XYZ file of C-alpha atoms in Angstrom:
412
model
C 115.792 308.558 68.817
C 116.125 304.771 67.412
C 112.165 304.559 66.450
C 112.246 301.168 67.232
C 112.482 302.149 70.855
C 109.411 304.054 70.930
C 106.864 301.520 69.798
C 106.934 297.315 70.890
C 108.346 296.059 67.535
C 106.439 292.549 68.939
C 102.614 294.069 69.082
C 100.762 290.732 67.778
C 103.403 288.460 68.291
C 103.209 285.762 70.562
C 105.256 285.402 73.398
C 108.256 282.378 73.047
C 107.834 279.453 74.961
C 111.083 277.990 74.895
C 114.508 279.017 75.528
C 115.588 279.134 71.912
C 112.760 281.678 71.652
C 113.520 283.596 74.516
C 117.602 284.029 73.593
C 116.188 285.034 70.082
C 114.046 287.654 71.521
C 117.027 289.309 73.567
C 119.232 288.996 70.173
C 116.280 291.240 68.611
C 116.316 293.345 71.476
C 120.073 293.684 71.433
C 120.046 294.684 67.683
C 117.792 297.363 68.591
C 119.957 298.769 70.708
C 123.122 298.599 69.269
C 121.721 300.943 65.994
C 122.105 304.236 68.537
C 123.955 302.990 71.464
C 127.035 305.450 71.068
C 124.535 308.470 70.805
C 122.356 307.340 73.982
C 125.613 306.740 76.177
C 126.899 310.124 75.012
C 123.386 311.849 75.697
C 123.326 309.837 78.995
C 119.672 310.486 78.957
C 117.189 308.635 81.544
C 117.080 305.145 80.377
C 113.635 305.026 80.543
C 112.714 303.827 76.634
C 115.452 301.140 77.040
C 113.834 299.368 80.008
C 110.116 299.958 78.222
C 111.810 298.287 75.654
C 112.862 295.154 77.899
C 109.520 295.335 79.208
C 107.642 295.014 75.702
C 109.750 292.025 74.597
C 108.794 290.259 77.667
C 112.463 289.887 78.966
C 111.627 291.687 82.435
C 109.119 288.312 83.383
C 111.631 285.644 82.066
C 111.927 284.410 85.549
C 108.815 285.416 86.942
C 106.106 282.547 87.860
C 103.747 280.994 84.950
C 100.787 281.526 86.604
C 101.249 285.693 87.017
C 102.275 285.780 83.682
C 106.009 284.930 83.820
C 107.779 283.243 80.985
C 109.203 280.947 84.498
C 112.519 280.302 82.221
C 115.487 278.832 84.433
C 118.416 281.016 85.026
C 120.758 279.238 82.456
C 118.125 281.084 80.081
C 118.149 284.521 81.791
C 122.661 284.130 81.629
C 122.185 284.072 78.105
C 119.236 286.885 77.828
C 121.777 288.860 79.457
C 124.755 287.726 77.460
C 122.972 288.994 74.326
C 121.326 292.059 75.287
C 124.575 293.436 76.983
C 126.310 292.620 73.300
C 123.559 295.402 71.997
C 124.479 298.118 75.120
C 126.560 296.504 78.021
C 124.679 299.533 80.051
C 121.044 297.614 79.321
C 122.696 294.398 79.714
C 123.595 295.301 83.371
C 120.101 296.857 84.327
C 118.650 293.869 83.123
C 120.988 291.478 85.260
C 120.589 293.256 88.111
C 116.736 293.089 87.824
C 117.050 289.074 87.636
C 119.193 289.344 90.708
C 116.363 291.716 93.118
C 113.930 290.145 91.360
C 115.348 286.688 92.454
C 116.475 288.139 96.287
C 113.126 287.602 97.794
C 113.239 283.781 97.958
C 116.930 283.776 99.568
C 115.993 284.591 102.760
C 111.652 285.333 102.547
C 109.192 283.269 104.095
C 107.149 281.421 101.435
C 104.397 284.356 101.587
C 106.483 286.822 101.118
C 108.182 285.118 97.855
C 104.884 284.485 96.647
C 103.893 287.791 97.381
C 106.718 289.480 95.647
C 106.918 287.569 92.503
C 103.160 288.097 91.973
C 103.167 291.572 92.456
C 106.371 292.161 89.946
C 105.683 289.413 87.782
C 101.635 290.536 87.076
C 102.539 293.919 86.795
C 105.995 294.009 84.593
C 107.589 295.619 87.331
C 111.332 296.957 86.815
C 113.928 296.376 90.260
C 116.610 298.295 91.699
C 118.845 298.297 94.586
C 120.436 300.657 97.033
C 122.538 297.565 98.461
C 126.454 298.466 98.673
C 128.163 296.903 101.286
C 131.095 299.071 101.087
C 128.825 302.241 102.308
C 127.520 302.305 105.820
C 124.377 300.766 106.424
C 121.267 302.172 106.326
C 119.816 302.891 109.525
C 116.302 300.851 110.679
C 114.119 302.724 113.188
C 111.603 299.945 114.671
C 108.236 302.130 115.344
C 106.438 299.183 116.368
C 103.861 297.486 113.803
C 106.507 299.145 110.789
C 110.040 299.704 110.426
C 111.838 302.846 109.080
C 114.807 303.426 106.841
C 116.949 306.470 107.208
C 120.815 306.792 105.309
C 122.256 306.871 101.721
C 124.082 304.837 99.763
C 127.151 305.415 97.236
C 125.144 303.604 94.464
C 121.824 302.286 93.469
C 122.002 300.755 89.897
C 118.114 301.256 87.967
C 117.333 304.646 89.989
C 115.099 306.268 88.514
C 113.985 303.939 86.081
C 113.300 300.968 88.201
C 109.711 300.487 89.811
C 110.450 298.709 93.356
C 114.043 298.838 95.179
C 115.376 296.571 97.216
C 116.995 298.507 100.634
C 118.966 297.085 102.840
C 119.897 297.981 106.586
C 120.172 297.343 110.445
C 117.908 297.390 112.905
C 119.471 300.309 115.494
C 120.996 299.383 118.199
C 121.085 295.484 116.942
C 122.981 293.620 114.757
C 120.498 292.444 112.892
C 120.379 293.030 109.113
C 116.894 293.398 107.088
C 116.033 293.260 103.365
C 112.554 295.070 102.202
C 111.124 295.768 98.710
C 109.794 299.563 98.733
C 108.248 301.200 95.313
C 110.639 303.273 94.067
C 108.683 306.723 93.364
C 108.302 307.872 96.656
C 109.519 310.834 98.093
C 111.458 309.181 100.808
C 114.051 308.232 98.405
C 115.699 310.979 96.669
C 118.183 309.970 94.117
C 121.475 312.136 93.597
C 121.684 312.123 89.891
C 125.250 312.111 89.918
C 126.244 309.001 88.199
C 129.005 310.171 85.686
C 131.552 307.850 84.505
C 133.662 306.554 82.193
C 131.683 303.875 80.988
C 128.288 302.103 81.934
C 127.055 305.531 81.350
C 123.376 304.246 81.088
C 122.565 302.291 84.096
C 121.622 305.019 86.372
C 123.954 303.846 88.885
C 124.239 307.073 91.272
C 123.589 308.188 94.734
C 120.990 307.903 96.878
C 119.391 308.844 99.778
C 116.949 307.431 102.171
C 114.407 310.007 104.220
C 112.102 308.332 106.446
C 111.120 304.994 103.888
C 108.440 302.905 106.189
C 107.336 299.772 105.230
C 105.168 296.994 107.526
C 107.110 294.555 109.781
C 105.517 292.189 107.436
C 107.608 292.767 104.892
C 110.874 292.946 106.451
C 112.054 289.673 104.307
C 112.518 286.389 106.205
C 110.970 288.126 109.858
C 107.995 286.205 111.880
C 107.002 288.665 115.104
C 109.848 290.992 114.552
C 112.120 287.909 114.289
C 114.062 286.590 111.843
C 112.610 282.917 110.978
C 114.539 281.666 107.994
C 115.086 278.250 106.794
C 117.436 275.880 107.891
C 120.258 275.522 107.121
C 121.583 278.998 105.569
C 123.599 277.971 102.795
C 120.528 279.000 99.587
C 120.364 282.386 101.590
C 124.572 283.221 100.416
C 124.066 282.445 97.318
C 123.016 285.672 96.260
C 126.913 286.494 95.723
C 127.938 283.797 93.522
C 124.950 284.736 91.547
C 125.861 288.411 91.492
C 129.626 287.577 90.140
C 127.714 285.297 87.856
C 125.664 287.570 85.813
C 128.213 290.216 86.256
C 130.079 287.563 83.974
C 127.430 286.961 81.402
C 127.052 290.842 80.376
C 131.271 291.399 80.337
C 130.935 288.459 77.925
C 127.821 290.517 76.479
C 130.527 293.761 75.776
C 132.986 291.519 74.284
C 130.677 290.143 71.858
C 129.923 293.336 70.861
C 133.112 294.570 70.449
C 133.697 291.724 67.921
C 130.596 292.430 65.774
C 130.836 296.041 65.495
C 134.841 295.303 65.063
C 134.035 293.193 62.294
C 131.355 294.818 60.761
C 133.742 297.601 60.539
C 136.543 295.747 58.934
C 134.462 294.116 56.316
C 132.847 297.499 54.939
C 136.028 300.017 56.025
C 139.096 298.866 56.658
C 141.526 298.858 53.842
C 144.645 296.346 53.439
C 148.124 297.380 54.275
C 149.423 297.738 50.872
C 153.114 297.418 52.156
C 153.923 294.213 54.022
C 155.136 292.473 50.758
C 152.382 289.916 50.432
C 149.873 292.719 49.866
C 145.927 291.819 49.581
C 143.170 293.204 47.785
C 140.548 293.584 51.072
C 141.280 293.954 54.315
C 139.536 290.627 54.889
C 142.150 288.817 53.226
C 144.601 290.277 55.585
C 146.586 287.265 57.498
C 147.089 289.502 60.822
C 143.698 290.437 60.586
C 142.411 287.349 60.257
C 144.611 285.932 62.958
C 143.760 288.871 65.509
C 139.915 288.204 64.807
C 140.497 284.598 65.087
C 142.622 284.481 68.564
C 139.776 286.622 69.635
C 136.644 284.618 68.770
C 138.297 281.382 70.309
C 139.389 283.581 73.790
C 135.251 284.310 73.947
C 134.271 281.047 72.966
C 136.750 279.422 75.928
C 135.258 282.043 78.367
C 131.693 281.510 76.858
C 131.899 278.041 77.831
C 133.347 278.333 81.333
C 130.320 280.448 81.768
C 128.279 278.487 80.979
C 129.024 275.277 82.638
C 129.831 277.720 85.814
C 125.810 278.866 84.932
C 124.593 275.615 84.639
C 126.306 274.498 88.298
C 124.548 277.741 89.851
C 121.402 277.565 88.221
C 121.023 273.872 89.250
C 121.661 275.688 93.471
C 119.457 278.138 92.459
C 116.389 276.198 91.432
C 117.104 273.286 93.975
C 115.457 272.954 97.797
C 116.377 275.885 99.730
C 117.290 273.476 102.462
C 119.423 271.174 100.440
C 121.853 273.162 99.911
C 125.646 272.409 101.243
C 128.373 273.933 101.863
C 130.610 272.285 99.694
C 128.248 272.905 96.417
C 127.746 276.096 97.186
C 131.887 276.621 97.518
C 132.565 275.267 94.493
C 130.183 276.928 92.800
C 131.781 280.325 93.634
C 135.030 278.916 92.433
C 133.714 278.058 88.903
C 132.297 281.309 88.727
C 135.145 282.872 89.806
C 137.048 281.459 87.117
C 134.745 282.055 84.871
C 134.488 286.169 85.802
C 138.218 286.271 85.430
C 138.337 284.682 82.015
C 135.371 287.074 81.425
C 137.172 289.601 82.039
C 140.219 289.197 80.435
C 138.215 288.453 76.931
C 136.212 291.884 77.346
C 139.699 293.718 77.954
C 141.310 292.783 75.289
C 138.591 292.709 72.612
C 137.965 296.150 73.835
C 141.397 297.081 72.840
C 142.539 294.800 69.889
C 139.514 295.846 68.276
C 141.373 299.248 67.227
C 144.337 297.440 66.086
C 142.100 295.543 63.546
C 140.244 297.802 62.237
C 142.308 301.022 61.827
C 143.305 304.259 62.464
C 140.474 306.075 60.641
C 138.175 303.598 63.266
C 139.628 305.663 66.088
C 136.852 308.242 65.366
C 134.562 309.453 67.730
C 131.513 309.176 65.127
C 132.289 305.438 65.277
C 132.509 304.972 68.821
C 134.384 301.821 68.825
C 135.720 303.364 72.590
C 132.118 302.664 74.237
C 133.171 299.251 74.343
C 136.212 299.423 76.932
C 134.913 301.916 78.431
C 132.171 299.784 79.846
C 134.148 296.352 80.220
C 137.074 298.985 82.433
C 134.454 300.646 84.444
C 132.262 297.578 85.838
C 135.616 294.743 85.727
C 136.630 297.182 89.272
C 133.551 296.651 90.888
C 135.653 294.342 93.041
C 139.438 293.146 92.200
C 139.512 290.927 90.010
C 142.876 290.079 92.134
C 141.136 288.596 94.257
C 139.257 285.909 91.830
C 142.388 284.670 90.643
C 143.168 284.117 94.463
C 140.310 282.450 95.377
C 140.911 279.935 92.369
C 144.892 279.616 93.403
C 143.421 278.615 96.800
C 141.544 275.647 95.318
C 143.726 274.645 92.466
C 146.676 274.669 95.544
C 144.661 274.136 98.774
C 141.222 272.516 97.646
C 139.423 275.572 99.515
C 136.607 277.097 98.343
C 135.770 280.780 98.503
C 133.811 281.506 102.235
C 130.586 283.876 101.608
C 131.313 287.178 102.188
C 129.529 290.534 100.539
C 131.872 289.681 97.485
C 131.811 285.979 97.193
């Protein structure tokens, strides 16, 4: 194994204190990662160094509060932490935005106690998050036994597994309609995971089945429920945001895979690739090369376009995010989604084709499995159909056409 991964490369370091410190730290983590991250996706072994790596370098508390211990960095900072470490292994890239996002989940819908609760709890003691949330599975099912509440079901997928320490479950309450978020610790026999995450790409993010027997947990901590009933600010609006911020960071770490496909590309090409010594205006180094420097070129601006989308799609979220629950609107939180939306698109796109130019500028003898250049659109392919990304294109064609903005559902 990478040594670096067994040992905190940052023992008697101090901690940054600003954001240029923090995005530095993930770009140290992410060049740890990259050195073996062919050989740990083909191993597909238990991520667990990975995350005890995020955990060392402090990333795991970037949002968590001061006072607990948290580096209490805004979420423009955590886009880009997850932007870089994604560019070292998209896999670690995605376990590490979708800790922000359960981490975060709490104060969408929790009563102040409970967000203060939660955040001290995972913030003092570096916990790691997952999620058995898919809306496209049934429900879990929630037994009310009278001073707790019971889950019973399974769910499809529930990114961080085994490696996370508390998972967020979602369910509703039998025979109601009524629809309740808890945080549960994740090593408990009442969750039994299915191991049977085995796909083309993400191969890392322990992403497979699971199944809920019997998980109780106090009425108390049913999020955003007084006396068995559901007491949430008014009005609603902060509590959908959780969707715009999921399509968000799913952004930030396809933008993460692309960047990576263009360093290891071109890290390639400038110690491998030979010029084509029969186009009639033949070079010395492959550098030289006018189609390869035109193909790396096209490629850098495409990611630098979509880079700054993101970001100004980021900065509009962030500023929701860390604003009055109650002051949110509508009409910010539409268009928002909309920016984000075109933002995951572009994204998208970038991470596609850098995943597949890259061969073209490199080589044939790159096509070898040693070199691994695959890993690369085999990520950006398997997490870009989480949801169609049809349907982002609609949503902006409905607002460049109609002025309407995307209405919160489980995707947007």
């Amino acid at each position: 194994m990478n040594e670096a991964l067994k040992a905190s490369p940052w023992t008697g370091q101090p901690v940054p204190t600003t954001a240029e410190g923090w995005i530095a730290r993930a770009a140290e983590v992410a060049g740890i990662l990259a050195v073996d991250a062919v050989e740990r996706d083909r191993a597909q072994a238990v991520p667990q160094a990975e995350v005890d790596l995020l955990k060392a370098a402090g990333l795991v508390t970037l949002l968590g509060p001061a006072a607990h211990g948290g580096a209490e960095q805004p979420w423009t900072v955590a886009y880009k932490v997850i932007r870089e470490v994604a560019s070292g292994d998209g896999s670690i890239g995605q376990l590490l935005a979708y800790h922000y996002l359960w981490a975060w989940a709490v104060r969408l819908v929790g009563t102040v106690d409970q967000v203060a609760a939660v955040e001290e709890l995972y913030t003092t003691n570096n916990l790691f998050f997952g999620g058995a949330v898919n809306p496209r599975d049934n429900d879990l099912v929630i037994t009310d036994l009278g001073e707790e509440i019971e889950f019973n079901g399974r769910k499809t997928f529930s990114t961080g597994s085994r490696i996370s320490d508390l998972t967020v479950l979602e369910g509703v309450l039998d025979g109601t309609d009524k629809h309740i978020f808890a945080i549960v610790p994740s090593k408990q026999d009442g969750i039994v995971y299915k191991d049977d995450w085995d796909n083309l790409g993400q191969r890392l993010t322990e992403s497979g089945g699971v199944e809920i027997r019997g998980v109780r947990v106090p009425w108390a901590a049913a999020a955003g429920y007084v006396d068995k009933e559901f007491a949430p600010f008014e009005p609603l609006n902060y509590a959908t945001l959780n969707l715009p911020a999921i399509q968000q960071v799913f952004t930030e770490f396809y933008l993460g895979i692309a960047k990576g496909a263009l360093k290891a590309g071109t890290a390639y090409t400038q110690d491998v690739t030979r010029a084509w010594p029969y186009g009639g205006d033949n070079k010395e180094k492959a550098t030289e090369e006018w189609y390869i420097l035109e193909g790396y070129g096209r490629l850098q601006a495409d990611l630098w376009a979509a880079e700054a989308l993101a970001d100004a799609a980021g900065e509009e979220l962030a500023g929701l995010l860390h604003a009055e629950r109650e002051s949110i609107t509508p009409e910010q939180r539409g268009h928002a989604a909309v920016r984000i939306a075109a933002a995951k698109v572009k994204a998208v796109d970038i991470a596609l084709e850098a995943g597949t130019k890259v061969y073209e500028l490199t080589g044939a003898r790159a096509t070898s499995n040693q070199v691994g250049l695959d890993i690369f659109w085999r990520n950006i392919r398997t997490h870009s159909l989480h949801d169609p990304v049809a349907y982002k294109r609609r949503e902006v064609g409905e607002f460049a056409l109609l002025n309407k903005v995307p209405e919160p559902t489980w995707y947007t």
